[in-house]
Tab-separated table of C-alpha atoms in Angstrom:
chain	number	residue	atom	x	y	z
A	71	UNK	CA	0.000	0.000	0.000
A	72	UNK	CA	2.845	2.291	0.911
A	73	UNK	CA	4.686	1.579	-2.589
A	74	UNK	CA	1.507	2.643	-4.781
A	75	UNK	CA	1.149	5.671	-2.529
A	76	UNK	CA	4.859	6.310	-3.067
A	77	UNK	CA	4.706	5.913	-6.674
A	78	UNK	CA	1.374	8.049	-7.163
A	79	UNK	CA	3.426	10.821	-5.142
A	80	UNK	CA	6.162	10.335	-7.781
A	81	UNK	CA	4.492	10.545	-10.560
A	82	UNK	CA	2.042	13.681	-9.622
A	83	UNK	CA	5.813	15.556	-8.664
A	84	UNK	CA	7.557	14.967	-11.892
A	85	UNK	CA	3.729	15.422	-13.990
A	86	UNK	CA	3.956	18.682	-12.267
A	87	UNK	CA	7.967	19.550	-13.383
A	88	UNK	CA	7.168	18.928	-17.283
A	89	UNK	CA	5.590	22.288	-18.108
A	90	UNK	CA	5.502	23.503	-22.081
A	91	UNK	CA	7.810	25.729	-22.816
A	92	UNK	CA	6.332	29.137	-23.951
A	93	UNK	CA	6.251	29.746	-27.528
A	94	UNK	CA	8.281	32.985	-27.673
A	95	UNK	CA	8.410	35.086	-30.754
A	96	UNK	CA	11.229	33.408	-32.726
A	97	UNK	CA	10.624	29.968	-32.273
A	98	UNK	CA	9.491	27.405	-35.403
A	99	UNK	CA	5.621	25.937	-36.195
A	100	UNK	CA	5.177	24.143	-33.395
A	101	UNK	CA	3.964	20.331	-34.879
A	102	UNK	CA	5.083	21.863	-38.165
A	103	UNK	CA	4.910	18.366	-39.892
A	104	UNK	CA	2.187	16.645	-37.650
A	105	UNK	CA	-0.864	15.198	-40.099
A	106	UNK	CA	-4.278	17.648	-39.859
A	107	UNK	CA	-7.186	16.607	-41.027
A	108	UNK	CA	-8.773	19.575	-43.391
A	109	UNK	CA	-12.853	19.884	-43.785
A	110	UNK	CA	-12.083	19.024	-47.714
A	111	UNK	CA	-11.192	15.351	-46.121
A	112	UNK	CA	-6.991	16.017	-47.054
A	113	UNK	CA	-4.828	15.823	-44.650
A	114	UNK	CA	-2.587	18.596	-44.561
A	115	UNK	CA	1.049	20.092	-42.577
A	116	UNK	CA	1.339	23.255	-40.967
A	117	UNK	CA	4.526	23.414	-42.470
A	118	UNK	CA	3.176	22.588	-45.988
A	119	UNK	CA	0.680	25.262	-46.084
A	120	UNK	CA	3.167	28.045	-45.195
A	121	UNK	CA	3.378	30.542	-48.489
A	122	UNK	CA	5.612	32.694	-49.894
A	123	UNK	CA	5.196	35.399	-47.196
A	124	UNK	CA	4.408	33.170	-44.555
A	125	UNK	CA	1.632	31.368	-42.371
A	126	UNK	CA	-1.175	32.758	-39.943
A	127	UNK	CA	-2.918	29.777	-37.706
A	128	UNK	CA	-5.842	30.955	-36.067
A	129	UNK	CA	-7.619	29.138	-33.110
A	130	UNK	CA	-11.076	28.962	-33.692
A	131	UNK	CA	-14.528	27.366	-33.637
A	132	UNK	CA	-17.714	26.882	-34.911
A	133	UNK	CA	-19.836	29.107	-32.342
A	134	UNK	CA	-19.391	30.887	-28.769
A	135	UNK	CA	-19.993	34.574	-28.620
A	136	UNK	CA	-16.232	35.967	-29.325
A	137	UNK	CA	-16.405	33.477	-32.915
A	138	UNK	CA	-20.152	35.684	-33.548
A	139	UNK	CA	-18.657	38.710	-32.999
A	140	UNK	CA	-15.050	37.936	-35.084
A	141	UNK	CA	-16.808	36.435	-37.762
A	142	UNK	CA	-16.909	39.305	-40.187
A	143	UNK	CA	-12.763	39.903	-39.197
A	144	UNK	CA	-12.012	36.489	-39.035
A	145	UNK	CA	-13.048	36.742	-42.438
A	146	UNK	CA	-11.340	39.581	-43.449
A	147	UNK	CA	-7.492	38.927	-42.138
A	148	UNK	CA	-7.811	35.508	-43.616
A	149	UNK	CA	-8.925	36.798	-47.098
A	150	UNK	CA	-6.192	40.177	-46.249
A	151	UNK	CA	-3.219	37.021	-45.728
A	152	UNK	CA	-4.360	35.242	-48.253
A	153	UNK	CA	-4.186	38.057	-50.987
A	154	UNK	CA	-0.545	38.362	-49.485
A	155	UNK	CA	0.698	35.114	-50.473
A	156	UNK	CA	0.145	34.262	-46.519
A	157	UNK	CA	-0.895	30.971	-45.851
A	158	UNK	CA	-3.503	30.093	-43.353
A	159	UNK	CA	-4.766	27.370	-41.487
A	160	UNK	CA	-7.398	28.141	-38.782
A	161	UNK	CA	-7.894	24.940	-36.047
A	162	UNK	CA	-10.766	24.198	-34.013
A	163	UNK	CA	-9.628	22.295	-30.944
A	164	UNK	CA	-13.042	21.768	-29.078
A	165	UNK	CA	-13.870	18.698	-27.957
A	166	UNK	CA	-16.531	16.634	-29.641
A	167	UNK	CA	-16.059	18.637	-32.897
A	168	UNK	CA	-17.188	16.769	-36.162
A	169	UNK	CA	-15.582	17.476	-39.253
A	170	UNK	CA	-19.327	17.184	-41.202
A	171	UNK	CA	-19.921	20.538	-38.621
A	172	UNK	CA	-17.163	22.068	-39.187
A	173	UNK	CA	-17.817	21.848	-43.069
A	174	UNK	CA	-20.987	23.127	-42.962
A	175	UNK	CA	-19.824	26.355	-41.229
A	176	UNK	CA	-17.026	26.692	-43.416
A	177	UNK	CA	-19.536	26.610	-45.696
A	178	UNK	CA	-21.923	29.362	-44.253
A	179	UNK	CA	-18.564	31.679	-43.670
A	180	UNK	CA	-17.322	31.042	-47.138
A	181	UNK	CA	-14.136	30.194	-45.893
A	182	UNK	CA	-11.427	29.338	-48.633
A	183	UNK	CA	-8.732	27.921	-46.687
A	184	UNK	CA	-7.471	25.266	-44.384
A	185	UNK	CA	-9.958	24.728	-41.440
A	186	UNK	CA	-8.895	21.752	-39.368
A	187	UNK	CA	-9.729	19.437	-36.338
A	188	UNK	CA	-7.162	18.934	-33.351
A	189	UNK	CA	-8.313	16.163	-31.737
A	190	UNK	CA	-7.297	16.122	-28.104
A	191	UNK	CA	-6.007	19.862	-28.757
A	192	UNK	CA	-2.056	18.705	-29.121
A	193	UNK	CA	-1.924	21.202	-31.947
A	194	UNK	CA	-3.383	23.883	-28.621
A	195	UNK	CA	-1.599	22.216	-26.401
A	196	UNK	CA	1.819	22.657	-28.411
A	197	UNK	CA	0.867	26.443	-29.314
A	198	UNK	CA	-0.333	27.058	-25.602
A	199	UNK	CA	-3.484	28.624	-27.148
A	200	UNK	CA	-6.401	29.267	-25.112
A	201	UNK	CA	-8.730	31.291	-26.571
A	202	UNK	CA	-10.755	31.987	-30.080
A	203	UNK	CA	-9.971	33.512	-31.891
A	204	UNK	CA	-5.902	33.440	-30.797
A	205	UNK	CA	-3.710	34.081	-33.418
A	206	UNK	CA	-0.181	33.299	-34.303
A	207	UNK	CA	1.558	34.678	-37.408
A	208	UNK	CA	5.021	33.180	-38.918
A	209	UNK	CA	7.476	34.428	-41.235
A	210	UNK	CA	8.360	32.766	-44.515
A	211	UNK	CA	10.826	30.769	-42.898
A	212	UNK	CA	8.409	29.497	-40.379
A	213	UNK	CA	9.426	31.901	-37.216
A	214	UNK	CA	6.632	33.147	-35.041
A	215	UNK	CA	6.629	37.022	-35.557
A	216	UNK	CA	3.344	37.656	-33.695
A	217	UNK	CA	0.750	35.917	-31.541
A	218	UNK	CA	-2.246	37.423	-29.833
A	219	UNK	CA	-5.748	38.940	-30.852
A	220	UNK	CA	-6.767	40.213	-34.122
A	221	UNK	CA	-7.570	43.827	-32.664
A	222	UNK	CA	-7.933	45.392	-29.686
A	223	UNK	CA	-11.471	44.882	-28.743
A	224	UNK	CA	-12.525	41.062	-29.323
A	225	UNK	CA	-16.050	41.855	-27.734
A	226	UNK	CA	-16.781	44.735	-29.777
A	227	UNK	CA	-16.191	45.371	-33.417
A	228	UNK	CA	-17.270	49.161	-33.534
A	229	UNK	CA	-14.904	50.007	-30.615
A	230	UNK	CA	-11.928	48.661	-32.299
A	231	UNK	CA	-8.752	51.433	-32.207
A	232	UNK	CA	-5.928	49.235	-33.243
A	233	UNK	CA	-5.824	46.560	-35.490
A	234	UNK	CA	-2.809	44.275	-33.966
A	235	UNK	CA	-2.793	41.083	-36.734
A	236	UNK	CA	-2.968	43.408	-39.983
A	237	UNK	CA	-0.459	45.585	-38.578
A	238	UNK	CA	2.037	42.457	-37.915
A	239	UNK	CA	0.781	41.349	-41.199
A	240	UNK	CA	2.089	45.035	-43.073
A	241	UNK	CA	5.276	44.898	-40.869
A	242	UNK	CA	5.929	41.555	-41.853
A	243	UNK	CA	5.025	42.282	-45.844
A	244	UNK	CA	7.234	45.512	-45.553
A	245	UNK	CA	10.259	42.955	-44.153
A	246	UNK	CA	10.257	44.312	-40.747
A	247	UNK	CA	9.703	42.688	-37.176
A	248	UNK	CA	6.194	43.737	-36.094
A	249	UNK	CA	6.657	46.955	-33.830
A	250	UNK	CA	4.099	44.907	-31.617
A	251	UNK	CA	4.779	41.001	-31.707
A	252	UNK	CA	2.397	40.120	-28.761
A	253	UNK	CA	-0.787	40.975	-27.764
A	254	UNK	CA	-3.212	39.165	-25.189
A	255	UNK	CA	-5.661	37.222	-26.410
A	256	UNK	CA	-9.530	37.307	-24.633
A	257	UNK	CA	-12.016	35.154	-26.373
A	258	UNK	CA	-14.194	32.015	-25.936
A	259	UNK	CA	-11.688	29.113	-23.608
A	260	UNK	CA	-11.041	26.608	-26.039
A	261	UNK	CA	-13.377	23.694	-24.725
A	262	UNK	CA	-11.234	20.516	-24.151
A	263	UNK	CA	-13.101	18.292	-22.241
């Protein structure tokens, strides 16, 4: 009885030692090359669906009242990234997400890139998102020049004074580091149980 208690106590302290490491502006895709499964039924790569000028992955989901009130600049940055030879890959890590629902509100958003389950959230997990939207832009060579929100008021579209992502998005097209590179991120918790 003593041993099991012994190793329980063991394994709780060294569960509690391996923390993620933060993902710091610099660092590669996180998972860069793990398999995705798209809406279209492909699997795709992080990695692969970087463009010219880069990648933008975007944490997001089907409903909650941050994704109703992004929707319309959700829409726009992808479309602005897209234009700009940026790839992009949004990921819905909730749990119990089907890829048949996921499709059909792809479909209702007109969406026109990558939209892709996590199941388990690994892919959150390994980005140490939280939140949807939460954003994280990379450079061509698949560095992480900014990560946060999309603007500065995620509630409230018409109070919106800075707009954080396309600004890291003209920085990085103009081949400078984003004069801001992090932002917090307020939004819907991603739902992983």
């Amino acid at each position: 009885m003593m041993k099991s208690h012994y190793l329980a106590l063991c394994f709780a302290l060294t569960a509690m030692q391996v923390r993620e490491v933060p993902l710091e502006i610099g660092a590669p895709i996180p998972k860069g090359d793990q398999a995705l499964k798209d809406i279209s039924g492909k699997e795709i790569t992080l990695n692969k669906a970087v463009q010219t000028n880069g990648l933008l992955v975007m944490f997001s989901g089907n409903d909650c009242p941050y994704i109703e009130r992004n929707k319309a600049r959700t829409i726009e940055i992808c479309r602005y990234a897209l234009t700009n030879q940026i790839g992009v890959v949004l990921v819905n890590s909730n749990a119990n997400v089907t890829l048949d629902a996921m499709k059909a509100y792809a479909l209702s958003q007109q969406f026109n890139w990558y939209y892709v389950a996590d199941p388990g959230a690994s892919m959150a997990d390994a980005f140490q998102a939280a939140h949807m939207p939460e954003c994280y832009l990379f450079n061509q060579s698949g560095m992480l020049v900014y990560k946060g929100s999309i603007d500065d008021s995620p509630g409230n579209a018409e109070a919106v004074k800075t707009r954080h992502l396309n600004n890291a998005i003209n920085d990085l097209l103009a081949k400078k580091s984003p004069k801001v590179n992090t932002t917090p991120s307020l939004g819907c918790n991603i739902k992983r149980f």
